[in-house]
mmCIF file of C-alpha atoms in Angstrom:
data_model
loop_
_atom_site.group_PDB
_atom_site.id
_atom_site.type_symbol
_atom_site.label_atom_id
_atom_site.label_comp_id
_atom_site.label_asym_id
_atom_site.label_seq_id
_atom_site.Cartn_x
_atom_site.Cartn_y
_atom_site.Cartn_z
ATOM 1 C CA MET Q 1 23.856 4.020 -39.774
ATOM 2 C CA GLY Q 2 23.846 7.701 -40.682
ATOM 3 C CA ASN Q 3 22.970 9.228 -44.004
ATOM 4 C CA ALA Q 4 25.669 8.220 -46.503
ATOM 5 C CA THR Q 5 25.238 11.510 -48.337
ATOM 6 C CA ASP Q 6 25.912 13.677 -45.281
ATOM 7 C CA SER Q 7 28.565 16.318 -45.985
ATOM 8 C CA ILE Q 8 29.506 14.986 -49.413
ATOM 9 C CA HIS Q 9 28.784 18.280 -51.143
ATOM 10 C CA GLY Q 10 31.319 20.339 -49.235
ATOM 11 C CA HIS Q 11 34.419 19.550 -51.330
ATOM 12 C CA ASP Q 12 35.756 22.739 -52.871
ATOM 13 C CA HIS Q 13 35.809 22.910 -56.635
ATOM 14 C CA VAL Q 14 37.997 25.344 -58.525
ATOM 15 C CA ASP Q 15 35.710 27.995 -60.002
ATOM 16 C CA GLU Q 16 36.493 31.686 -60.251
ATOM 17 C CA TYR Q 17 32.781 32.581 -60.217
ATOM 18 C CA GLY Q 18 31.849 30.642 -57.097
ATOM 19 C CA SER Q 19 29.177 28.523 -58.772
ATOM 20 C CA VAL Q 20 27.114 26.296 -56.496
ATOM 21 C CA ILE Q 21 27.105 23.456 -59.025
ATOM 22 C CA PRO Q 22 30.528 22.145 -60.184
ATOM 23 C CA PRO Q 23 31.280 23.310 -63.730
ATOM 24 C CA ILE Q 24 31.361 20.800 -66.578
ATOM 25 C CA TYR Q 25 34.874 20.880 -68.013
ATOM 26 C CA LEU Q 26 34.460 19.705 -71.607
ATOM 27 C CA SER Q 27 37.991 20.598 -72.657
ATOM 28 C CA THR Q 28 39.996 17.668 -73.980
ATOM 29 C CA PRO Q 29 43.454 19.213 -73.357
ATOM 30 C CA PHE Q 30 44.534 21.614 -70.628
ATOM 31 C CA ARG Q 31 47.150 24.370 -70.836
ATOM 32 C CA GLN Q 32 50.693 23.020 -70.540
ATOM 33 C CA ILE Q 33 53.898 24.993 -71.038
ATOM 34 C CA ILE Q 34 56.498 22.435 -69.956
ATOM 35 C CA GLU Q 35 55.092 20.815 -66.846
ATOM 36 C CA ALA Q 36 51.339 20.400 -66.510
ATOM 37 C CA ASN Q 37 49.315 21.564 -63.529
ATOM 38 C CA PRO Q 38 49.013 18.677 -61.080
ATOM 39 C CA SER Q 39 45.627 17.563 -59.825
ATOM 40 C CA ASP Q 40 45.046 17.294 -56.088
ATOM 41 C CA ARG Q 41 46.344 13.700 -56.108
ATOM 42 C CA GLY Q 42 49.567 14.662 -57.875
ATOM 43 C CA PHE Q 43 48.900 13.465 -61.446
ATOM 44 C CA ASP Q 44 49.225 15.951 -64.289
ATOM 45 C CA LEU Q 45 46.031 17.669 -65.399
ATOM 46 C CA LYS Q 46 46.757 17.828 -69.119
ATOM 47 C CA TYR Q 47 44.345 15.535 -70.992
ATOM 48 C CA SER Q 48 40.819 14.410 -70.119
ATOM 49 C CA ARG Q 49 41.477 10.738 -70.818
ATOM 50 C CA GLU Q 50 43.661 10.853 -67.719
ATOM 51 C CA GLU Q 51 42.206 13.474 -65.403
ATOM 52 C CA ASN Q 52 39.383 16.009 -65.556
ATOM 53 C CA PRO Q 53 38.165 18.506 -62.925
ATOM 54 C CA THR Q 54 34.475 17.528 -63.185
ATOM 55 C CA VAL Q 55 35.382 13.853 -62.950
ATOM 56 C CA ARG Q 56 37.692 14.588 -60.032
ATOM 57 C CA TYR Q 57 34.877 16.279 -58.139
ATOM 58 C CA LEU Q 58 32.692 13.196 -58.644
ATOM 59 C CA GLU Q 59 35.523 10.989 -57.379
ATOM 60 C CA HIS Q 60 35.735 12.927 -54.113
ATOM 61 C CA VAL Q 61 31.989 12.453 -53.666
ATOM 62 C CA LEU Q 62 32.178 8.716 -54.441
ATOM 63 C CA ALA Q 63 35.029 8.254 -51.948
ATOM 64 C CA LYS Q 64 33.008 9.983 -49.227
ATOM 65 C CA LEU Q 65 29.933 7.900 -50.042
ATOM 66 C CA GLU Q 66 31.824 4.655 -49.396
ATOM 67 C CA LYS Q 67 34.106 6.038 -46.669
ATOM 68 C CA GLY Q 68 37.173 5.348 -48.811
ATOM 69 C CA VAL Q 69 40.315 7.434 -49.195
ATOM 70 C CA ASP Q 70 39.970 7.950 -52.957
ATOM 71 C CA ALA Q 71 38.002 6.799 -55.973
ATOM 72 C CA LEU Q 72 38.133 6.453 -59.732
ATOM 73 C CA ALA Q 73 35.108 7.168 -61.906
ATOM 74 C CA THR Q 74 34.775 5.033 -65.036
ATOM 75 C CA ASN Q 75 32.512 5.122 -68.076
ATOM 76 C CA ASN Q 76 30.360 2.175 -66.921
ATOM 77 C CA GLY Q 77 30.238 -0.566 -64.301
ATOM 78 C CA MET Q 78 32.098 -3.134 -66.386
ATOM 79 C CA ALA Q 79 34.852 -0.589 -66.983
ATOM 80 C CA ALA Q 80 35.215 -0.388 -63.198
ATOM 81 C CA VAL Q 81 35.341 -4.198 -62.907
ATOM 82 C CA SER Q 82 37.825 -4.658 -65.757
ATOM 83 C CA THR Q 83 40.081 -1.756 -64.726
ATOM 84 C CA ALA Q 84 40.251 -3.037 -61.150
ATOM 85 C CA LEU Q 85 40.921 -6.647 -62.118
ATOM 86 C CA ILE Q 86 43.472 -5.906 -64.820
ATOM 87 C CA SER Q 87 45.447 -3.675 -62.464
ATOM 88 C CA ILE Q 88 45.532 -6.360 -59.739
ATOM 89 C CA LEU Q 89 45.735 -9.701 -61.539
ATOM 90 C CA LYS Q 90 48.922 -11.078 -63.001
ATOM 91 C CA SER Q 91 49.964 -14.321 -64.670
ATOM 92 C CA GLY Q 92 49.377 -17.160 -62.234
ATOM 93 C CA SER Q 93 46.802 -15.295 -60.122
ATOM 94 C CA ARG Q 94 43.729 -17.083 -58.805
ATOM 95 C CA LEU Q 95 40.379 -15.319 -59.008
ATOM 96 C CA ILE Q 96 37.513 -16.630 -56.872
ATOM 97 C CA LEU Q 97 33.928 -15.601 -57.529
ATOM 98 C CA PRO Q 98 30.443 -17.066 -57.058
ATOM 99 C CA ALA Q 99 28.525 -18.601 -59.961
ATOM 100 C CA GLU Q 100 25.709 -16.181 -59.211
ATOM 101 C CA ILE Q 101 27.138 -12.796 -60.070
ATOM 102 C CA TYR Q 102 26.393 -10.338 -62.859
ATOM 103 C CA GLY Q 103 26.774 -12.367 -66.037
ATOM 104 C CA THR Q 104 29.186 -10.062 -67.848
ATOM 105 C CA THR Q 105 31.448 -9.997 -64.792
ATOM 106 C CA LEU Q 106 31.404 -13.787 -64.778
ATOM 107 C CA GLY Q 107 32.114 -13.894 -68.515
ATOM 108 C CA LEU Q 108 35.107 -11.593 -68.085
ATOM 109 C CA ALA Q 109 36.471 -13.725 -65.240
ATOM 110 C CA ILE Q 110 36.086 -16.959 -67.188
ATOM 111 C CA ASN Q 111 37.947 -15.476 -70.156
ATOM 112 C CA MET Q 112 40.873 -14.312 -68.030
ATOM 113 C CA ASP Q 113 42.408 -17.749 -68.609
ATOM 114 C CA LYS Q 114 43.958 -16.350 -71.801
ATOM 115 C CA PHE Q 115 46.184 -14.310 -69.457
ATOM 116 C CA ASN Q 116 47.039 -17.387 -67.355
ATOM 117 C CA VAL Q 117 44.640 -16.378 -64.579
ATOM 118 C CA ARG Q 118 42.887 -19.306 -62.942
ATOM 119 C CA THR Q 119 39.210 -18.589 -62.254
ATOM 120 C CA ILE Q 120 37.598 -20.591 -59.433
ATOM 121 C CA ILE Q 121 33.784 -20.578 -59.455
ATOM 122 C CA THR Q 122 31.889 -21.489 -56.306
ATOM 123 C CA MET Q 123 28.290 -21.589 -55.176
ATOM 124 C CA PRO Q 124 27.219 -18.177 -53.852
ATOM 125 C CA GLU Q 125 26.734 -19.068 -50.208
ATOM 126 C CA THR Q 126 29.101 -17.534 -47.643
ATOM 127 C CA GLU Q 127 30.325 -20.972 -46.516
ATOM 128 C CA ASP Q 128 31.190 -22.033 -50.084
ATOM 129 C CA LEU Q 129 33.141 -18.857 -50.708
ATOM 130 C CA ALA Q 130 34.969 -19.170 -47.377
ATOM 131 C CA GLU Q 131 35.982 -22.743 -48.169
ATOM 132 C CA ALA Q 132 37.305 -21.696 -51.590
ATOM 133 C CA ILE Q 133 39.381 -18.937 -49.993
ATOM 134 C CA LYS Q 134 40.830 -21.310 -47.399
ATOM 135 C CA SER Q 135 41.719 -23.818 -50.146
ATOM 136 C CA ASN Q 136 43.275 -21.106 -52.335
ATOM 137 C CA PRO Q 137 45.254 -18.626 -50.227
ATOM 138 C CA ASN Q 138 46.805 -15.557 -51.871
ATOM 139 C CA SER Q 139 43.783 -15.149 -54.154
ATOM 140 C CA ILE Q 140 41.592 -12.312 -55.384
ATOM 141 C CA ILE Q 141 37.911 -12.673 -54.439
ATOM 142 C CA LEU Q 142 35.121 -10.755 -56.174
ATOM 143 C CA ILE Q 143 31.614 -10.866 -54.699
ATOM 144 C CA GLU Q 144 28.367 -8.882 -54.690
ATOM 145 C CA THR Q 145 26.808 -7.767 -51.408
ATOM 146 C CA LEU Q 146 23.440 -8.896 -52.777
ATOM 147 C CA THR Q 147 23.604 -11.514 -55.529
ATOM 148 C CA ASN Q 148 22.040 -11.009 -58.922
ATOM 149 C CA PRO Q 149 19.300 -12.149 -59.549
ATOM 150 C CA MET Q 150 18.376 -14.368 -56.557
ATOM 151 C CA LEU Q 151 19.154 -11.749 -53.884
ATOM 152 C CA ARG Q 152 21.249 -13.953 -51.649
ATOM 153 C CA VAL Q 153 23.029 -11.974 -48.938
ATOM 154 C CA ILE Q 154 26.759 -12.573 -48.513
ATOM 155 C CA ASP Q 155 28.234 -12.257 -45.019
ATOM 156 C CA VAL Q 156 30.902 -9.759 -46.019
ATOM 157 C CA ASP Q 157 32.218 -9.290 -42.482
ATOM 158 C CA TYR Q 158 33.008 -12.993 -42.199
ATOM 159 C CA LEU Q 159 34.668 -13.137 -45.626
ATOM 160 C CA VAL Q 160 36.834 -10.137 -44.720
ATOM 161 C CA LYS Q 161 38.242 -12.135 -41.811
ATOM 162 C CA VAL Q 162 38.719 -15.297 -43.887
ATOM 163 C CA SER Q 163 40.414 -13.326 -46.664
ATOM 164 C CA LYS Q 164 42.831 -11.615 -44.290
ATOM 165 C CA ASP Q 165 43.635 -14.909 -42.565
ATOM 166 C CA ASN Q 166 44.512 -16.377 -45.989
ATOM 167 C CA ASP Q 167 46.449 -13.395 -47.400
ATOM 168 C CA SER Q 168 43.759 -12.731 -49.999
ATOM 169 C CA LEU Q 169 42.172 -9.550 -51.339
ATOM 170 C CA LEU Q 170 38.395 -9.137 -51.178
ATOM 171 C CA ILE Q 171 36.666 -6.913 -53.751
ATOM 172 C CA VAL Q 172 32.979 -6.151 -53.237
ATOM 173 C CA ASP Q 173 30.504 -5.027 -55.897
ATOM 174 C CA ASN Q 174 28.139 -2.923 -53.786
ATOM 175 C CA THR Q 175 25.857 -1.810 -56.632
ATOM 176 C CA MET Q 176 22.646 -3.428 -55.380
ATOM 177 C CA ALA Q 177 23.084 -2.583 -51.707
ATOM 178 C CA THR Q 178 24.392 0.957 -52.283
ATOM 179 C CA PRO Q 179 26.252 2.879 -49.564
ATOM 180 C CA ILE Q 180 22.844 3.650 -48.024
ATOM 181 C CA LEU Q 181 22.437 0.017 -46.918
ATOM 182 C CA TYR Q 182 26.060 -1.023 -46.392
ATOM 183 C CA ARG Q 183 29.591 0.357 -46.701
ATOM 184 C CA PRO Q 184 32.082 -2.497 -47.144
ATOM 185 C CA ILE Q 185 35.219 -0.401 -46.550
ATOM 186 C CA GLU Q 186 34.034 0.359 -43.016
ATOM 187 C CA HIS Q 187 34.036 -3.412 -42.464
ATOM 188 C CA GLY Q 188 37.577 -3.981 -43.728
ATOM 189 C CA VAL Q 189 37.073 -4.490 -47.470
ATOM 190 C CA GLY Q 190 39.943 -3.122 -49.556
ATOM 191 C CA ILE Q 191 38.177 -2.260 -52.823
ATOM 192 C CA VAL Q 192 34.526 -1.492 -53.621
ATOM 193 C CA ILE Q 193 33.070 -1.396 -57.126
ATOM 194 C CA HIS Q 194 29.826 0.113 -58.402
ATOM 195 C CA SER Q 195 27.857 0.266 -61.554
ATOM 196 C CA ALA Q 196 27.013 3.898 -60.832
ATOM 197 C CA THR Q 197 24.603 3.645 -63.750
ATOM 198 C CA LYS Q 198 22.164 2.195 -61.233
ATOM 199 C CA TYR Q 199 21.197 3.735 -57.877
ATOM 200 C CA ILE Q 200 24.032 6.274 -57.671
ATOM 201 C CA SER Q 201 23.038 8.062 -60.892
ATOM 202 C CA GLY Q 202 19.487 6.844 -60.450
ATOM 203 C CA HIS Q 203 17.698 8.104 -63.556
ATOM 204 C CA ASN Q 204 18.276 5.523 -66.309
ATOM 205 C CA ASP Q 205 20.027 8.164 -68.401
ATOM 206 C CA VAL Q 206 23.762 7.779 -67.791
ATOM 207 C CA LEU Q 207 26.412 5.056 -67.881
ATOM 208 C CA ALA Q 208 28.895 5.312 -65.017
ATOM 209 C CA GLY Q 209 31.142 3.158 -62.857
ATOM 210 C CA ALA Q 210 33.166 3.588 -59.693
ATOM 211 C CA ILE Q 211 36.154 2.067 -57.931
ATOM 212 C CA VAL Q 212 36.636 3.116 -54.304
ATOM 213 C CA ALA Q 213 39.628 2.047 -52.248
ATOM 214 C CA GLY Q 214 40.534 2.137 -48.582
ATOM 215 C CA GLU Q 215 44.185 2.891 -49.377
ATOM 216 C CA ALA Q 216 45.572 5.613 -51.653
ATOM 217 C CA ASN Q 217 48.343 3.500 -53.207
ATOM 218 C CA VAL Q 218 45.724 1.114 -54.612
ATOM 219 C CA ILE Q 219 44.049 3.934 -56.527
ATOM 220 C CA GLU Q 220 47.388 5.232 -57.813
ATOM 221 C CA GLU Q 221 48.079 1.963 -59.629
ATOM 222 C CA MET Q 222 44.510 1.693 -60.918
ATOM 223 C CA TRP Q 223 44.682 5.304 -62.157
ATOM 224 C CA GLN Q 224 47.568 4.268 -64.392
ATOM 225 C CA TRP Q 225 45.526 1.376 -65.765
ATOM 226 C CA ARG Q 226 42.463 3.559 -66.327
ATOM 227 C CA ARG Q 227 44.703 5.925 -68.297
ATOM 228 C CA ARG Q 228 46.066 3.050 -70.380
ATOM 229 C CA LEU Q 229 42.680 1.414 -70.942
ATOM 230 C CA GLY Q 230 40.815 4.668 -71.594
ATOM 231 C CA THR Q 231 38.001 3.828 -69.183
ATOM 232 C CA ILE Q 232 37.504 7.264 -67.579
ATOM 233 C CA ILE Q 233 33.961 8.659 -67.393
ATOM 234 C CA GLN Q 234 33.124 11.614 -69.640
ATOM 235 C CA PRO Q 235 32.559 15.032 -68.004
ATOM 236 C CA LEU Q 236 28.875 15.303 -68.960
ATOM 237 C CA ASP Q 237 28.204 11.846 -67.544
ATOM 238 C CA ALA Q 238 30.135 12.762 -64.391
ATOM 239 C CA TYR Q 239 27.873 15.789 -63.985
ATOM 240 C CA LEU Q 240 24.758 13.612 -64.349
ATOM 241 C CA ALA Q 241 26.090 11.138 -61.782
ATOM 242 C CA LEU Q 242 26.769 14.011 -59.366
ATOM 243 C CA ARG Q 243 23.208 15.220 -59.844
ATOM 244 C CA GLY Q 244 21.889 11.757 -59.034
ATOM 245 C CA VAL Q 245 23.936 11.430 -55.844
ATOM 246 C CA LYS Q 246 22.143 14.414 -54.308
ATOM 247 C CA THR Q 247 18.852 12.517 -54.120
ATOM 248 C CA MET Q 248 20.231 9.003 -53.692
ATOM 249 C CA SER Q 249 19.448 8.625 -50.004
ATOM 250 C CA LEU Q 250 15.824 9.704 -50.503
ATOM 251 C CA ARG Q 251 15.427 7.561 -53.618
ATOM 252 C CA VAL Q 252 16.962 4.377 -52.214
ATOM 253 C CA ARG Q 253 14.860 4.528 -49.071
ATOM 254 C CA LYS Q 254 11.697 4.902 -51.156
ATOM 255 C CA HIS Q 255 12.789 2.059 -53.467
ATOM 256 C CA CYS Q 256 13.232 -0.141 -50.394
ATOM 257 C CA GLU Q 257 9.883 0.893 -48.916
ATOM 258 C CA ASN Q 258 8.039 0.130 -52.163
ATOM 259 C CA ALA Q 259 9.925 -3.154 -52.653
ATOM 260 C CA MET Q 260 8.939 -4.401 -49.203
ATOM 261 C CA ILE Q 261 5.262 -3.752 -49.956
ATOM 262 C CA ILE Q 262 5.546 -5.441 -53.370
ATOM 263 C CA ALA Q 263 7.319 -8.485 -51.899
ATOM 264 C CA ASP Q 264 4.548 -8.895 -49.311
ATOM 265 C CA TYR Q 265 1.899 -8.565 -52.025
ATOM 266 C CA LEU Q 266 3.527 -11.122 -54.330
ATOM 267 C CA SER Q 267 4.024 -13.580 -51.452
ATOM 268 C CA ASN Q 268 0.252 -13.895 -51.159
ATOM 269 C CA HIS Q 269 -0.640 -14.074 -54.855
ATOM 270 C CA SER Q 270 -2.058 -17.309 -56.275
ATOM 271 C CA LYS Q 271 -0.073 -16.982 -59.533
ATOM 272 C CA ILE Q 272 3.293 -16.714 -57.757
ATOM 273 C CA LYS Q 273 5.371 -19.776 -56.858
ATOM 274 C CA GLU Q 274 8.075 -18.098 -54.821
ATOM 275 C CA VAL Q 275 9.353 -14.640 -53.872
ATOM 276 C CA TYR Q 276 13.014 -13.806 -53.235
ATOM 277 C CA TYR Q 277 13.537 -10.735 -51.062
ATOM 278 C CA PRO Q 278 15.687 -10.545 -47.913
ATOM 279 C CA GLY Q 279 13.165 -8.260 -46.250
ATOM 280 C CA LEU Q 280 10.677 -11.117 -45.962
ATOM 281 C CA LYS Q 281 10.862 -12.960 -42.645
ATOM 282 C CA SER Q 282 10.543 -16.195 -44.623
ATOM 283 C CA SER Q 283 13.835 -15.478 -46.407
ATOM 284 C CA PRO Q 284 16.810 -17.551 -45.186
ATOM 285 C CA TYR Q 285 18.847 -14.325 -45.437
ATOM 286 C CA HIS Q 286 16.490 -12.126 -43.413
ATOM 287 C CA GLU Q 287 18.456 -12.235 -40.171
ATOM 288 C CA LEU Q 288 21.795 -11.541 -41.859
ATOM 289 C CA ALA Q 289 20.294 -8.754 -43.986
ATOM 290 C CA SER Q 290 18.713 -7.185 -40.904
ATOM 291 C CA ARG Q 291 22.090 -7.169 -39.186
ATOM 292 C CA MET Q 292 23.997 -5.814 -42.185
ATOM 293 C CA PHE Q 293 21.577 -3.377 -43.794
ATOM 294 C CA ASN Q 294 20.124 -1.456 -40.864
ATOM 295 C CA GLY Q 295 16.470 -2.210 -41.572
ATOM 296 C CA LEU Q 296 16.547 -1.691 -45.346
ATOM 297 C CA TYR Q 297 16.502 -4.579 -47.793
ATOM 298 C CA GLY Q 298 17.023 -3.164 -51.267
ATOM 299 C CA GLY Q 299 14.827 -2.098 -54.144
ATOM 300 C CA ILE Q 300 14.776 -5.351 -56.138
ATOM 301 C CA VAL Q 301 12.339 -8.237 -55.799
ATOM 302 C CA SER Q 302 12.765 -11.497 -57.708
ATOM 303 C CA PHE Q 303 9.942 -13.992 -58.064
ATOM 304 C CA LYS Q 304 8.761 -17.047 -59.963
ATOM 305 C CA VAL Q 305 5.395 -17.193 -61.688
ATOM 306 C CA LYS Q 306 3.263 -20.284 -62.068
ATOM 307 C CA GLY Q 307 3.313 -21.131 -65.742
ATOM 308 C CA ASP Q 308 5.636 -21.866 -68.653
ATOM 309 C CA LYS Q 309 7.746 -19.549 -70.791
ATOM 310 C CA GLU Q 310 4.698 -18.576 -72.833
ATOM 311 C CA GLY Q 311 2.920 -17.600 -69.619
ATOM 312 C CA VAL Q 312 5.846 -15.334 -68.744
ATOM 313 C CA ARG Q 313 5.612 -13.761 -72.208
ATOM 314 C CA VAL Q 314 1.882 -13.072 -71.714
ATOM 315 C CA PHE Q 315 2.593 -11.551 -68.304
ATOM 316 C CA LEU Q 316 5.335 -9.252 -69.609
ATOM 317 C CA ASN Q 317 3.245 -8.132 -72.574
ATOM 318 C CA SER Q 318 0.345 -7.292 -70.243
ATOM 319 C CA LEU Q 319 2.282 -4.816 -68.093
ATOM 320 C CA LYS Q 320 1.424 -1.146 -68.619
ATOM 321 C CA ILE Q 321 3.447 0.795 -66.037
ATOM 322 C CA ILE Q 322 6.320 -1.609 -65.398
ATOM 323 C CA LYS Q 323 8.664 -1.707 -68.381
ATOM 324 C CA PRO Q 324 10.283 -4.976 -69.518
ATOM 325 C CA ALA Q 325 13.915 -3.863 -69.762
ATOM 326 C CA PRO Q 326 17.319 -4.644 -68.263
ATOM 327 C CA SER Q 327 19.070 -2.510 -65.620
ATOM 328 C CA PHE Q 328 17.750 -1.299 -62.276
ATOM 329 C CA GLY Q 329 17.934 1.571 -59.840
ATOM 330 C CA GLY Q 330 16.028 4.209 -61.806
ATOM 331 C CA PRO Q 331 12.678 5.928 -61.054
ATOM 332 C CA GLU Q 332 10.838 3.647 -63.474
ATOM 333 C CA SER Q 333 9.923 0.117 -62.417
ATOM 334 C CA LEU Q 334 11.776 -2.282 -64.737
ATOM 335 C CA ILE Q 335 11.346 -6.028 -65.014
ATOM 336 C CA MET Q 336 13.693 -8.439 -66.732
ATOM 337 C CA TYR Q 337 13.930 -12.116 -67.594
ATOM 338 C CA PRO Q 338 17.275 -13.225 -66.093
ATOM 339 C CA ILE Q 339 17.677 -16.460 -68.052
ATOM 340 C CA THR Q 340 17.987 -14.483 -71.308
ATOM 341 C CA SER Q 341 19.719 -11.420 -69.863
ATOM 342 C CA ALA Q 342 21.924 -10.880 -66.797
ATOM 343 C CA ALA Q 343 22.133 -14.592 -65.916
ATOM 344 C CA GLN Q 344 22.585 -15.873 -69.468
ATOM 345 C CA PRO Q 345 26.405 -16.303 -69.186
ATOM 346 C CA ILE Q 346 26.112 -18.425 -66.016
ATOM 347 C CA PRO Q 347 27.188 -21.990 -66.918
ATOM 348 C CA GLU Q 348 24.224 -24.337 -67.377
ATOM 349 C CA GLU Q 349 25.408 -26.717 -64.665
ATOM 350 C CA TYR Q 350 25.005 -23.928 -62.117
ATOM 351 C CA LYS Q 351 21.659 -22.452 -63.198
ATOM 352 C CA ALA Q 352 19.562 -25.323 -61.828
ATOM 353 C CA LYS Q 353 21.514 -25.343 -58.549
ATOM 354 C CA LEU Q 354 21.022 -21.609 -58.230
ATOM 355 C CA GLY Q 355 17.295 -21.793 -58.904
ATOM 356 C CA ILE Q 356 17.479 -19.744 -62.097
ATOM 357 C CA ASP Q 357 14.865 -21.086 -64.514
ATOM 358 C CA GLU Q 358 12.285 -20.000 -67.092
ATOM 359 C CA SER Q 359 9.768 -18.905 -64.458
ATOM 360 C CA LEU Q 360 12.104 -16.402 -62.762
ATOM 361 C CA LEU Q 361 11.681 -12.625 -63.106
ATOM 362 C CA ARG Q 362 13.620 -9.753 -61.509
ATOM 363 C CA LEU Q 363 11.678 -6.594 -60.686
ATOM 364 C CA SER Q 364 13.466 -3.309 -60.019
ATOM 365 C CA VAL Q 365 10.795 -1.531 -57.997
ATOM 366 C CA GLY Q 366 10.588 2.102 -59.015
ATOM 367 C CA LEU Q 367 9.335 5.297 -57.429
ATOM 368 C CA GLU Q 368 5.822 5.212 -58.837
ATOM 369 C CA ASP Q 369 2.883 5.099 -56.439
ATOM 370 C CA VAL Q 370 3.095 1.613 -54.945
ATOM 371 C CA GLU Q 371 -0.629 0.969 -55.481
ATOM 372 C CA ASP Q 372 -0.169 1.675 -59.189
ATOM 373 C CA ILE Q 373 2.676 -0.862 -59.329
ATOM 374 C CA ILE Q 374 0.559 -3.472 -57.513
ATOM 375 C CA ASN Q 375 -2.420 -2.889 -59.804
ATOM 376 C CA ASP Q 376 -0.179 -3.281 -62.849
ATOM 377 C CA LEU Q 377 1.266 -6.551 -61.508
ATOM 378 C CA ASP Q 378 -2.158 -7.827 -60.544
ATOM 379 C CA ASN Q 379 -3.671 -7.159 -63.948
ATOM 380 C CA ALA Q 380 -0.737 -8.819 -65.754
ATOM 381 C CA LEU Q 381 -0.695 -11.845 -63.444
ATOM 382 C CA ARG Q 382 -4.406 -12.405 -64.126
ATOM 383 C CA GLN Q 383 -3.583 -12.817 -67.821
ATOM 384 C CA ILE Q 384 -1.344 -15.855 -67.250
ATOM 385 C CA PRO Q 385 -3.263 -18.915 -68.470
#
């Protein structure tokens, strides 16, 4: 697979001075006599809740990243999820998603019943999802390429076929994999979602989301819903996301390189019960990940420590370089406790089946020197009683 950031910087931006960097248009309104000036996709450029030139430039870049025809930039990842779902779902719709998915996404889906949307939760294996699709044709399916936090790999290519055979629409959250590892639209997926807060922006300093579609008419309808919901990204944040994209390929590859070394190290540590990382040959997803991701396996490693909840607390308090905090995809290594964070909304009856318990930790491997990360982990693991 080629570099996903190849040729994404060539889109012309309107600037009378010929600046190399796209200008940040902070204006709320734009000049309008009777008709407004249309943007390049035909919608009026009159008010920044609807359309903004800096945001529009980012959207062209996001569409090129995922090989889509157009994109919408939103003010965070959940804004992308909610805008996409609300524009597609209607009363009587069926929404299929795995129990292991970002907790807030799952919480939103579960609460869609107030709009007479039936949410069907399955186990996160490809076969379980395929069976749910076959049993519920004409559905909307929302999955992650890599599941959060157990890093299961979903066979997207297979689910594309099953979805099409059953007149269903597949939406893929590609946040963890990024377009560097995998581009779902190239494999027949209709809509791709990102929390661009993570690897796309890449610096832990901006909230951003993205919806990318393979067909223009899909974006046109979602644009109307973004306008109504007010979920557009702000121009300054769009500028920061654009800045992050320029180094994304370099960053993601280094994240993956460091993560592979960390996963190998943890696999051989006496205080570790189990390591979850598709790059390990011991992973049941290694073969599929190797086929899908072109030799890269992501920048996140999940693992279970030997010890109780208090042991986990001691471990987290002993870290010096790695910061206990939610989120991922930035230069800093961050570690989080899924059972009280991202996985908290997962129904209790699923947590045990999924393997999510009080010994599980999710490490977003940063860009620090990998030996420094290992030394920090080693020192903290030694403190577990």
